mmCIF file of C-alpha atoms in Angstrom:
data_model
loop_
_atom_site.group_PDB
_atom_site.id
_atom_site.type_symbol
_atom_site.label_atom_id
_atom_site.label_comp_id
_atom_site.label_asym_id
_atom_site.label_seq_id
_atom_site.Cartn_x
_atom_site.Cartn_y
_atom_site.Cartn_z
ATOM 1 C CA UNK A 238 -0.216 7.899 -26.246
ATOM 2 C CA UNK A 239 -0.954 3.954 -26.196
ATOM 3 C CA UNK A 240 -4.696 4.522 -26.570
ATOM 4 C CA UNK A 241 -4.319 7.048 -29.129
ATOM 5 C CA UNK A 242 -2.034 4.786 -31.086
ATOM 6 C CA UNK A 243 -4.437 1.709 -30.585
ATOM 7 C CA UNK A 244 -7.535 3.415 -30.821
ATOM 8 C CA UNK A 245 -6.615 4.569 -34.484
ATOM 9 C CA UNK A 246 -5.521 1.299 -35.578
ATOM 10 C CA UNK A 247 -8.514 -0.562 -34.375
ATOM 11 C CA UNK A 248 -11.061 1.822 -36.182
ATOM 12 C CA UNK A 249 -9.331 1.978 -39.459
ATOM 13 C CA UNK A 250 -8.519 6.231 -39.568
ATOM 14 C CA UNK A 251 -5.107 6.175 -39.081
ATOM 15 C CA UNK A 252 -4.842 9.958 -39.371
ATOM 16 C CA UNK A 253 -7.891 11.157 -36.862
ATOM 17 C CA UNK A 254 -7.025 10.667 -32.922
ATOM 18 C CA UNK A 255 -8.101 8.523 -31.219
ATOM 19 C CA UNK A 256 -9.636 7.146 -34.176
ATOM 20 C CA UNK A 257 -12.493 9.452 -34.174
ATOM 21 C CA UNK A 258 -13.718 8.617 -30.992
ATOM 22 C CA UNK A 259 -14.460 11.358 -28.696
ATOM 23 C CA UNK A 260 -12.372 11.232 -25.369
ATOM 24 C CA UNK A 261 -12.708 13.189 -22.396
ATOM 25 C CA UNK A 262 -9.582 13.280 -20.015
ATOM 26 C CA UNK A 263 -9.987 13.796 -16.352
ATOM 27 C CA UNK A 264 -7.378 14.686 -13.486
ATOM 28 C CA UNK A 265 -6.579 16.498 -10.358
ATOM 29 C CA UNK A 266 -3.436 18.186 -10.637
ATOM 30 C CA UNK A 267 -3.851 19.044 -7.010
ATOM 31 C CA UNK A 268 -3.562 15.518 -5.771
ATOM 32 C CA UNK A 269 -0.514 14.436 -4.192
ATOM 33 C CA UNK A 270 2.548 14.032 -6.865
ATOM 34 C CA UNK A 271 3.035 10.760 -8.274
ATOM 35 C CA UNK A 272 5.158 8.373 -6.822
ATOM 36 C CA UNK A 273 6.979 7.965 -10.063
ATOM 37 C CA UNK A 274 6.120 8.878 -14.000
ATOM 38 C CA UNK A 275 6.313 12.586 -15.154
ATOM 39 C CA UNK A 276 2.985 14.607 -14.663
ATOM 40 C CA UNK A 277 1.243 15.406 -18.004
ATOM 41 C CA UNK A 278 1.735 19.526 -17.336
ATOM 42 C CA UNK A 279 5.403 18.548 -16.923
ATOM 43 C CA UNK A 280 5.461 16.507 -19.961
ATOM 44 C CA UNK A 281 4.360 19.586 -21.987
ATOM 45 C CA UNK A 282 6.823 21.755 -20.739
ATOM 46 C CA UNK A 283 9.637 19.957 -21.045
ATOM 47 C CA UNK A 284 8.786 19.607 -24.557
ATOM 48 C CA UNK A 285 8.476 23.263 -24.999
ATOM 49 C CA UNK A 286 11.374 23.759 -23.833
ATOM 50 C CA UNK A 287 12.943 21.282 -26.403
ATOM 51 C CA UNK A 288 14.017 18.344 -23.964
ATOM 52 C CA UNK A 289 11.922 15.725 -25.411
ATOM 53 C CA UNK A 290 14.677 14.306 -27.662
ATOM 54 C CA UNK A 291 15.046 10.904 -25.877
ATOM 55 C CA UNK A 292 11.549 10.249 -24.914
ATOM 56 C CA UNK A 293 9.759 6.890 -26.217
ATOM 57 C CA UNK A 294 7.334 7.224 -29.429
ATOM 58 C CA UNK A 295 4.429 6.419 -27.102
ATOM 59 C CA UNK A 296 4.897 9.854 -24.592
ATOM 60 C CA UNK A 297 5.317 11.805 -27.639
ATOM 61 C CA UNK A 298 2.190 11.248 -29.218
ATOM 62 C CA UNK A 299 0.888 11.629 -25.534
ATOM 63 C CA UNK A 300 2.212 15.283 -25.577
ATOM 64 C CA UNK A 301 0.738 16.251 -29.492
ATOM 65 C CA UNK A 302 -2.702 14.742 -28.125
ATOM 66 C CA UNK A 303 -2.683 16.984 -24.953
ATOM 67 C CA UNK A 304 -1.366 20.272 -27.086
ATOM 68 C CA UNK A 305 -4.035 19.764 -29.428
ATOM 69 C CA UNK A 306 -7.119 19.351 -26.692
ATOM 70 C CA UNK A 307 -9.201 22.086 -25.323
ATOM 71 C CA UNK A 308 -8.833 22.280 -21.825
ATOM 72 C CA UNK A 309 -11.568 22.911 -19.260
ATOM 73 C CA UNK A 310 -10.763 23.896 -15.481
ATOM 74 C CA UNK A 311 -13.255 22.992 -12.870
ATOM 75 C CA UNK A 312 -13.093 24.848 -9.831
ATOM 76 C CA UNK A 313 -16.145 24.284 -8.229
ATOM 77 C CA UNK A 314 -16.434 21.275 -5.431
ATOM 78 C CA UNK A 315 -19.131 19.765 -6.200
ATOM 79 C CA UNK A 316 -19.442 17.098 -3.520
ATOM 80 C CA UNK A 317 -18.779 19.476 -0.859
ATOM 81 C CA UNK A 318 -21.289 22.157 -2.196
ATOM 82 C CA UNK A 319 -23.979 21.369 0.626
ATOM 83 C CA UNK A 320 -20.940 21.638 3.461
ATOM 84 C CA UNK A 321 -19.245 25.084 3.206
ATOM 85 C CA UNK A 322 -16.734 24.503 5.895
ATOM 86 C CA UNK A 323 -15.288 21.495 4.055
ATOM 87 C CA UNK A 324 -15.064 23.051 0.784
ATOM 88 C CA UNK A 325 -13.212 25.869 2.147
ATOM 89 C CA UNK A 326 -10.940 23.187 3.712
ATOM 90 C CA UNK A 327 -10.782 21.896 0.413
ATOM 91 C CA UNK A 328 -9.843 24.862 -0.872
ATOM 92 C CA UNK A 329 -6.214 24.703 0.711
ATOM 93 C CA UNK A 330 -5.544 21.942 -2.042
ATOM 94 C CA UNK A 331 -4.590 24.742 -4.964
ATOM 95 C CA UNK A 332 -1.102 24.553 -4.617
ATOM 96 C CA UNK A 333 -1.014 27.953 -6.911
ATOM 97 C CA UNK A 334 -1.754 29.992 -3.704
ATOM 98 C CA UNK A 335 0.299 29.975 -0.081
ATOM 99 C CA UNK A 336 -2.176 28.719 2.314
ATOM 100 C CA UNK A 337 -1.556 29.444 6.216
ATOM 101 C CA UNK A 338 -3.344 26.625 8.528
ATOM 102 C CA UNK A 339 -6.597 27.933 9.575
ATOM 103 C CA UNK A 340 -7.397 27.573 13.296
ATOM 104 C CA UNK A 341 -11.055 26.357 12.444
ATOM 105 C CA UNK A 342 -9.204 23.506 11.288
ATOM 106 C CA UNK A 343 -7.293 23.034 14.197
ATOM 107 C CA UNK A 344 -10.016 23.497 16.371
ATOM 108 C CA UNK A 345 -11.826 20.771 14.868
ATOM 109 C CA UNK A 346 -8.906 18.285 16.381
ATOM 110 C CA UNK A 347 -8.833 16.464 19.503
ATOM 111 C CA UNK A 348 -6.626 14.309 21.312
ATOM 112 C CA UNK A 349 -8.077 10.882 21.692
ATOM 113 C CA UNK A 350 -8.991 10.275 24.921
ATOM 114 C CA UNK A 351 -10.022 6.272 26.620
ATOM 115 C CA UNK A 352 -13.645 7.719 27.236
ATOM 116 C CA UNK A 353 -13.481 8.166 23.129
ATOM 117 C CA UNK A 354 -12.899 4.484 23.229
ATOM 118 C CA UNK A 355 -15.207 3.643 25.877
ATOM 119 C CA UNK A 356 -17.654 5.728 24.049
ATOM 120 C CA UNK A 357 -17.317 4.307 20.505
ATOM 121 C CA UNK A 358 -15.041 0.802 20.366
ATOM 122 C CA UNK A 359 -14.607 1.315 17.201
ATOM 123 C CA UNK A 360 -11.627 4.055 17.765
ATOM 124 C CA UNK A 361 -9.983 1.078 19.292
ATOM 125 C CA UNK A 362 -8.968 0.380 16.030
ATOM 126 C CA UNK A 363 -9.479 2.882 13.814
ATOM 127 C CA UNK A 364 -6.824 4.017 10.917
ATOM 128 C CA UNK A 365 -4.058 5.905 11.506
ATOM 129 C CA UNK A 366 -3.099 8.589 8.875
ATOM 130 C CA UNK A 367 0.928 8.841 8.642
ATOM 131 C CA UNK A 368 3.331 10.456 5.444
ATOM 132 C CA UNK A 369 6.167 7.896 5.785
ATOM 133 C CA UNK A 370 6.244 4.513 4.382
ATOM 134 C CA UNK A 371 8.487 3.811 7.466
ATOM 135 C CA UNK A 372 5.818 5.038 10.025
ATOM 136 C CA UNK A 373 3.580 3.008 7.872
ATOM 137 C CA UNK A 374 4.910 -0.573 8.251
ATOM 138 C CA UNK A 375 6.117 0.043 12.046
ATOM 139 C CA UNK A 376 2.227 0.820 13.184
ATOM 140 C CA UNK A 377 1.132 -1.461 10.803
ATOM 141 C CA UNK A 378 2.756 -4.507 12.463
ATOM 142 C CA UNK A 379 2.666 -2.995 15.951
ATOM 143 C CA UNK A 380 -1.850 -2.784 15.075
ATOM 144 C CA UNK A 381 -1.679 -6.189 13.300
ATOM 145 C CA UNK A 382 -0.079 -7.874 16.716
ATOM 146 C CA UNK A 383 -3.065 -5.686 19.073
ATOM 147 C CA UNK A 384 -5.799 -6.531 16.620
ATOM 148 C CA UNK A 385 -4.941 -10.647 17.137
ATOM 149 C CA UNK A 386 -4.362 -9.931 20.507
ATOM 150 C CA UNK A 387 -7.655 -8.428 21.089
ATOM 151 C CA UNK A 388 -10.176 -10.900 19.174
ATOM 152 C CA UNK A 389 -7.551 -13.993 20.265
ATOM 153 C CA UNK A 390 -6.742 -14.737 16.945
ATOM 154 C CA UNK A 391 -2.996 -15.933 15.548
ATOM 155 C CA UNK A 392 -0.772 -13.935 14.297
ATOM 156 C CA UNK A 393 0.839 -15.915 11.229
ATOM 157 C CA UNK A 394 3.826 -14.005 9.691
ATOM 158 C CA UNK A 395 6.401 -15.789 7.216
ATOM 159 C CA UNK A 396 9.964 -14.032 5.680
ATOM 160 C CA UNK A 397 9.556 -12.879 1.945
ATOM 161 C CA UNK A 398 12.028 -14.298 -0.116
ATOM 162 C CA UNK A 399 14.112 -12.381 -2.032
ATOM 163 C CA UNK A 400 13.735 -11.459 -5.677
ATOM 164 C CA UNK A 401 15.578 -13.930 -8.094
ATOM 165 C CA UNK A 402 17.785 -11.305 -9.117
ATOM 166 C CA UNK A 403 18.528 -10.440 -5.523
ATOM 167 C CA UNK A 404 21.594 -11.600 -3.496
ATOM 168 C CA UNK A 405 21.187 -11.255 0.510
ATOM 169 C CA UNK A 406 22.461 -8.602 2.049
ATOM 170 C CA UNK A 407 24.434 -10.186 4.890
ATOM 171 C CA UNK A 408 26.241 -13.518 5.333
ATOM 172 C CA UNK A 409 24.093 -17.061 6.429
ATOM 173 C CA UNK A 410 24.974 -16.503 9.688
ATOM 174 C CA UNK A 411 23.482 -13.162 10.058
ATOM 175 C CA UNK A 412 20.259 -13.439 8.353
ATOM 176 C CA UNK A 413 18.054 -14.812 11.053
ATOM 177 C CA UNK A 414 19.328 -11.378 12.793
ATOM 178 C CA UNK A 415 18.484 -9.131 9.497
ATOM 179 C CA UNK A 416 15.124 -10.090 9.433
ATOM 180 C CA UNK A 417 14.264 -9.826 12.883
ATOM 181 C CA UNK A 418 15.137 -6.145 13.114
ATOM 182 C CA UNK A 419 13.397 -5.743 9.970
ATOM 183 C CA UNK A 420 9.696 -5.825 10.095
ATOM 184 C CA UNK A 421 9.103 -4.889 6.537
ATOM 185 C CA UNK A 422 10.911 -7.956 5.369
ATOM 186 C CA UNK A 423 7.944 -10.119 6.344
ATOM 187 C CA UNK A 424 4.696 -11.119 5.315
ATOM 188 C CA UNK A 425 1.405 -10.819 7.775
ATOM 189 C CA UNK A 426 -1.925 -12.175 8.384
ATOM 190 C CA UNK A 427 -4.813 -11.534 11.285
ATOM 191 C CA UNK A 428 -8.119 -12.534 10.710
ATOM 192 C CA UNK A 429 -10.476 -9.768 9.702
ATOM 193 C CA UNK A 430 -8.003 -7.405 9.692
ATOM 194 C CA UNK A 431 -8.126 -4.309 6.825
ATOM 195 C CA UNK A 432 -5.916 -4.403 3.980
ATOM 196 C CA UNK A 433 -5.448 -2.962 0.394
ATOM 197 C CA UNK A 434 -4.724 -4.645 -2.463
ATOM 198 C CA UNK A 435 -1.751 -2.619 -3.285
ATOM 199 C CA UNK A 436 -1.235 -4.137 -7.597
ATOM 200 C CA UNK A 437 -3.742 -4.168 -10.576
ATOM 201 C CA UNK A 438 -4.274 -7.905 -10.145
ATOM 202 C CA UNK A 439 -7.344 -7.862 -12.493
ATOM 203 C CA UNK A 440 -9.035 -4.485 -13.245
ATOM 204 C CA UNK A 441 -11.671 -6.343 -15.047
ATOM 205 C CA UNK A 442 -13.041 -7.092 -11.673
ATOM 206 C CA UNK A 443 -12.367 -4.533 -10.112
ATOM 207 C CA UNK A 444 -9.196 -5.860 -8.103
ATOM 208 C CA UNK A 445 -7.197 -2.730 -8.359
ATOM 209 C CA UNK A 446 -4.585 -1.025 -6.466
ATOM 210 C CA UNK A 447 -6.391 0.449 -3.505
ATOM 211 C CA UNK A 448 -9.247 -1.855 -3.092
ATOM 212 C CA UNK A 449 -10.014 -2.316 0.168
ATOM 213 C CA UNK A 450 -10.715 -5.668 1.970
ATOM 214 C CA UNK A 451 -10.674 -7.716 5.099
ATOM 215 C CA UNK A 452 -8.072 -10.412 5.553
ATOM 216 C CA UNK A 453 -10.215 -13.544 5.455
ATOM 217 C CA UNK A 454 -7.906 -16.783 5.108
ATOM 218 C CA UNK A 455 -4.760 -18.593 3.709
ATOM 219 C CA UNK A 456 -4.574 -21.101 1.297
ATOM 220 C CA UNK A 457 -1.243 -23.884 1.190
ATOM 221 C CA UNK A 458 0.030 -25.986 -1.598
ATOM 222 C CA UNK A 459 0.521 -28.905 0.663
ATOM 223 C CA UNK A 460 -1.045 -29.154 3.890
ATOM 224 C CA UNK A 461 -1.976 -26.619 6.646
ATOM 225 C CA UNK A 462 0.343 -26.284 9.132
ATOM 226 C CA UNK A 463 -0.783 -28.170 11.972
ATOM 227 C CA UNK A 464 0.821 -25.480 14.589
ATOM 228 C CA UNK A 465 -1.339 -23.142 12.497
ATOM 229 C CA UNK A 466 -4.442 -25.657 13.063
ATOM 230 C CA UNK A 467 -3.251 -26.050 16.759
ATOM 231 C CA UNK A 468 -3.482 -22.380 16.766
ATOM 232 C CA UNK A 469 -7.397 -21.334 15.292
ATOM 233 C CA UNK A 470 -9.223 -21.523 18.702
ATOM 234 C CA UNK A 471 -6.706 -19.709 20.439
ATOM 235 C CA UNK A 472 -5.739 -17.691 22.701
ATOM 236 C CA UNK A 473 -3.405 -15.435 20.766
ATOM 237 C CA UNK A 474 -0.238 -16.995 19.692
ATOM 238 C CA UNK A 475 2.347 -15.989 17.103
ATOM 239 C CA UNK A 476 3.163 -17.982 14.179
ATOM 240 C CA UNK A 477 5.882 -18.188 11.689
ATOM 241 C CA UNK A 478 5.620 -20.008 8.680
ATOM 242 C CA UNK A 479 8.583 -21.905 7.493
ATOM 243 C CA UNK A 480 7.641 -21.025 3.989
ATOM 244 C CA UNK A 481 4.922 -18.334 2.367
ATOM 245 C CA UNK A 482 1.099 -19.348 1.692
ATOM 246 C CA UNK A 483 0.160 -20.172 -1.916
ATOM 247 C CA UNK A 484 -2.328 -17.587 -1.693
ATOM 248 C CA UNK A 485 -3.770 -14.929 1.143
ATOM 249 C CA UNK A 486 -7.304 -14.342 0.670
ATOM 250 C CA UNK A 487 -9.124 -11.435 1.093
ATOM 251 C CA UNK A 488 -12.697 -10.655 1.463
ATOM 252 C CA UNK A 489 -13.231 -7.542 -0.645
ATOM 253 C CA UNK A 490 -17.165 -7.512 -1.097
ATOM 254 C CA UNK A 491 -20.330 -9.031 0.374
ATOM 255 C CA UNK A 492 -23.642 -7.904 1.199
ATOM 256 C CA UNK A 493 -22.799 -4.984 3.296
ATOM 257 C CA UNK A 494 -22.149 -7.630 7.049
ATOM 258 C CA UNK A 495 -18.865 -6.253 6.775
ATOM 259 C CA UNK A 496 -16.981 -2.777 6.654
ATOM 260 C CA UNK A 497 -13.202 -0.937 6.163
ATOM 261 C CA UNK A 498 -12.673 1.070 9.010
ATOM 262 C CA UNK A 499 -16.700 2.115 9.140
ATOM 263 C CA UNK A 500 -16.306 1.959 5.528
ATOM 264 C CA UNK A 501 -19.165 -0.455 3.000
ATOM 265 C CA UNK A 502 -16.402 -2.815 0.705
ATOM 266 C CA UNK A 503 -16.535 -1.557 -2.169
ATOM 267 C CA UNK A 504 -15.630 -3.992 -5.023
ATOM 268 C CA UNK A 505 -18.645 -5.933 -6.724
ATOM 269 C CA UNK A 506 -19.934 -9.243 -5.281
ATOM 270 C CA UNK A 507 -20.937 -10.551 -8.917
ATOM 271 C CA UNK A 508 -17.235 -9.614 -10.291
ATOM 272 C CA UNK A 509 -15.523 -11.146 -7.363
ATOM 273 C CA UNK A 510 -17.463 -14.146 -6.998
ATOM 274 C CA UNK A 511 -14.438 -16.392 -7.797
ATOM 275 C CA UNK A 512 -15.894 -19.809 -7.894
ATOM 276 C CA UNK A 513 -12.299 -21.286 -6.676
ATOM 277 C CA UNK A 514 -13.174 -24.397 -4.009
ATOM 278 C CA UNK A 515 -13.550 -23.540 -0.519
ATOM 279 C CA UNK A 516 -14.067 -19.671 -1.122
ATOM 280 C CA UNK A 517 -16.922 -17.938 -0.320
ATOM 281 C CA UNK A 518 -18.628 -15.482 -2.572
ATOM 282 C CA UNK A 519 -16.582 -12.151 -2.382
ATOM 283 C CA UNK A 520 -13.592 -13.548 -1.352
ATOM 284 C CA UNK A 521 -10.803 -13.678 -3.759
ATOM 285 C CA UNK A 522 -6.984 -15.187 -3.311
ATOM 286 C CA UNK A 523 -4.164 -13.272 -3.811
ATOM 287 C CA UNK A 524 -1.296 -14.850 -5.225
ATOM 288 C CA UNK A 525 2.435 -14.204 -5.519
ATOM 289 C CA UNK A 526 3.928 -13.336 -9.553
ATOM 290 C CA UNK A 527 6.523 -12.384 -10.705
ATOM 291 C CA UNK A 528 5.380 -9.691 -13.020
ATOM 292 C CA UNK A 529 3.531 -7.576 -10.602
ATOM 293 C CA UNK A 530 4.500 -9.138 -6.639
ATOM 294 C CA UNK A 531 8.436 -8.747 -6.917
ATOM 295 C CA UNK A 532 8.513 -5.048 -5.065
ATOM 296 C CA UNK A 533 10.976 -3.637 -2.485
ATOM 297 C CA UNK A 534 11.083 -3.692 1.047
ATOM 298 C CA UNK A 535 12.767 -0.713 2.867
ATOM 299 C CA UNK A 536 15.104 -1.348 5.670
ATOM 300 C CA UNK A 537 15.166 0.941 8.319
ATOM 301 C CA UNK A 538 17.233 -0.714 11.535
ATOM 302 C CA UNK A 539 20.307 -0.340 13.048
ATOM 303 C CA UNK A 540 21.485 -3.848 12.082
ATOM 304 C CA UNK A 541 20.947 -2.712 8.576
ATOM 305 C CA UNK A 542 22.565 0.952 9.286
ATOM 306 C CA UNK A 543 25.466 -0.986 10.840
ATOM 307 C CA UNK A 544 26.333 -3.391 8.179
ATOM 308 C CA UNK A 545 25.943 -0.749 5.150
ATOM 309 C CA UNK A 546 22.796 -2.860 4.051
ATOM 310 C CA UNK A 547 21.411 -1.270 0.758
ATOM 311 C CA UNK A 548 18.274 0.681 1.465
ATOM 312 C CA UNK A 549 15.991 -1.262 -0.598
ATOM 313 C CA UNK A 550 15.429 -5.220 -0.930
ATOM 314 C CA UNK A 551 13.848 -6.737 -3.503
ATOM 315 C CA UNK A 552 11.423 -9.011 -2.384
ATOM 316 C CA UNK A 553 8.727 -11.281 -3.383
ATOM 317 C CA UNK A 554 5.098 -10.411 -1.295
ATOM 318 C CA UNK A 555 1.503 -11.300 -1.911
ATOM 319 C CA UNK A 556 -0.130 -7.683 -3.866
ATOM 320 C CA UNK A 557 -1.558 -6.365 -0.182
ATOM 321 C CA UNK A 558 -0.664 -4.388 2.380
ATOM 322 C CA UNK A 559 -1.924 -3.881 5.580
ATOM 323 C CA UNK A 560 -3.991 -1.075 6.810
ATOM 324 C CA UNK A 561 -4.280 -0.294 10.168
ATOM 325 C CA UNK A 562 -2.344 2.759 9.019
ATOM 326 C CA UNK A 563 -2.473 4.639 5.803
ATOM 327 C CA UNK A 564 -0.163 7.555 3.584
ATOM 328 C CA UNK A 565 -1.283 10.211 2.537
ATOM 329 C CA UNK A 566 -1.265 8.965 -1.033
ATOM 330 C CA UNK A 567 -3.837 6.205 0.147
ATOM 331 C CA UNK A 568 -5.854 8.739 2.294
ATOM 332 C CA UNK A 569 -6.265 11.323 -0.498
ATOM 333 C CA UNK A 570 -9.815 11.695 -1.557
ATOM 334 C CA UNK A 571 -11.735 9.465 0.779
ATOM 335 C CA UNK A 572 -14.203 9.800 3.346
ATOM 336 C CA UNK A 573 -13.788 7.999 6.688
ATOM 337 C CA UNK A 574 -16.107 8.123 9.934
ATOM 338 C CA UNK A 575 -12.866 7.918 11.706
ATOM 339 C CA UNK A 576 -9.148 9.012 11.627
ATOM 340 C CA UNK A 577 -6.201 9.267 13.926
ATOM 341 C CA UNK A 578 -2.986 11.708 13.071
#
């Protein structure tokens, strides 16, 4: 509805949409649902039905643009049309049908064995596919700790302060207790370890959410810690920041040294050459803001369960995540040498 609106008023024919310009709209309507937002089918029958009378002026239009537009189904998979296995795997996807499990899926499953990892190291650390945010950020920080561990690197973590418009949950005396049984009310770094940009920080570049990267570096507004310094040549130690870094950096393209989980990083080494001092090509620094880094932290312990602490914090992170283990959400679509369930 936005581009419609803008497209029209930038080329002058007020009346025409989209301005004239021919548009093609794309989507799988098999893909997982969205987190939030109303899907565009849902949209349309809602206002069918007559129970569009609130809606903004912007979804509106949205809706006349969609009635108005042929639509064309694909059905055919075309990048699994050399692999006919996978495309009937792929198959299951069309929620329109009941689909039992097959067993030639479940045949193709194994448990993960240490002669897997003897084998192939690179199991060792390989990504774990989950469907809970909760599962999520537990493995996450359990991986983060056995990743520094392993290559005898720190591991630097620092609380995330709350949102402005946050009050803490629990008294002064209690807090250093609330956030050490919550591990999703903390920030974490480990050299070279994967992560995902999880905000659009700069689609221009191609800094998107779901761009993968390596953890590379942190950046201070004052000096470095010197327990941090103390720490770089190791062995393993754990660190906690007394306040956040200015910026975590993450390496997010290069010249193909360095992979995701098997994977070649993706983003564009022209576009994310940042030219800030200090940073290599490919490496760009993530900042906290407050229009897109103020997000909310789940609490899942029994100190929270105890004390009747709201569900969700608002909290102010840097826009990444780890991602030693992934959701479905961020698993949907790709391709990966490796994956543990």
């Amino acid at each position: 509805g936005i581009l419609d609106m803008r497209s029209r008023w930038m080329l002058g024919a007020h009346h025409v949409p989209f301005g004239g310009l021919p548009i093609m709209l794309l989507g799988d309507n098999q893909h997982m649902p969205l987190i939030s937002g109303t899907p565009w089918f849902k949209a349309m029958v809602r206002a069918a039905l007559g129970e569009g009378g609130a809606w903004s002026n912007d979804l509106l239009r949205a809706v006349t643009v969609l009635r108005a537009a042929p639509r064309v189904k694909l059905h055919r998979i075309e990048r699994s049309a050399r692999d006919p296995w996978f495309a009937a795997m792929q198959s299951m996807r069309d929620t329109t049908r009941a689909h039992p499990v097959p067993v030639e899926l479940l045949e193709k499953l194994r448990t993960l064995s240490a002669e897997d990892m003897r084998r192939d190291e690179c199991w060792r650390f390989a990504p774990i596919g989950v469907l809970t945010s909760h599962e999520r950020e537990y493995i996450n920080v359990m991986r983060a700790r056995s990743f520094a561990q392993a290559f005898d690197v720190p591991l630097v973590m620092w609380r995330l302060p709350f949102a402005s418009t946050e009050v803490p949950p629990v008294d002064d005396d209690e807090l250093d207790d609330f956030y050490d049984a919550e591990p999703g009310m903390w920030g974490y770094f480990v050299y070279g370890a994967p992560g995902l940009i999880s905000s659009n920080v700069s689609s221009q570049r191609g800094l998107v959410n779901g761009t993968m990267g390596l953890m590379h570096s942190l950046t201070f507004d004052g000096d470095v810690p010197p327990e941090l310094l103390r720490a770089l040549d190791g062995p393993f130690q754990q660190i906690v920041l007394d306040e956040p870094p200015a910026t975590v950096n993450m390496r997010v393209a290069d010249d193909e040294t360095h992979t995701w989980h098997g994977v070649p990083l993706t983003a564009d080494l022209e576009r994310c050459t940042t030219g800030v001092a200090g940073l290599p090509p490919g490496v760009v620094p993530l900042a906290t803001n407050a229009v897109f880094t103020t997000e909310h932290a789940v609490t899942w312990s029994l100190f929270s369960a105890q004390r009747n602490v709201p569900r969700k914090q608002g909290v102010v992170r840097h826009p990444y995540t780890l991602a030693f283990a992934l959701t479905n959400f961020k698993l949907q679509s790709g391709t990966l040498p490796r994956l543990v369930l």
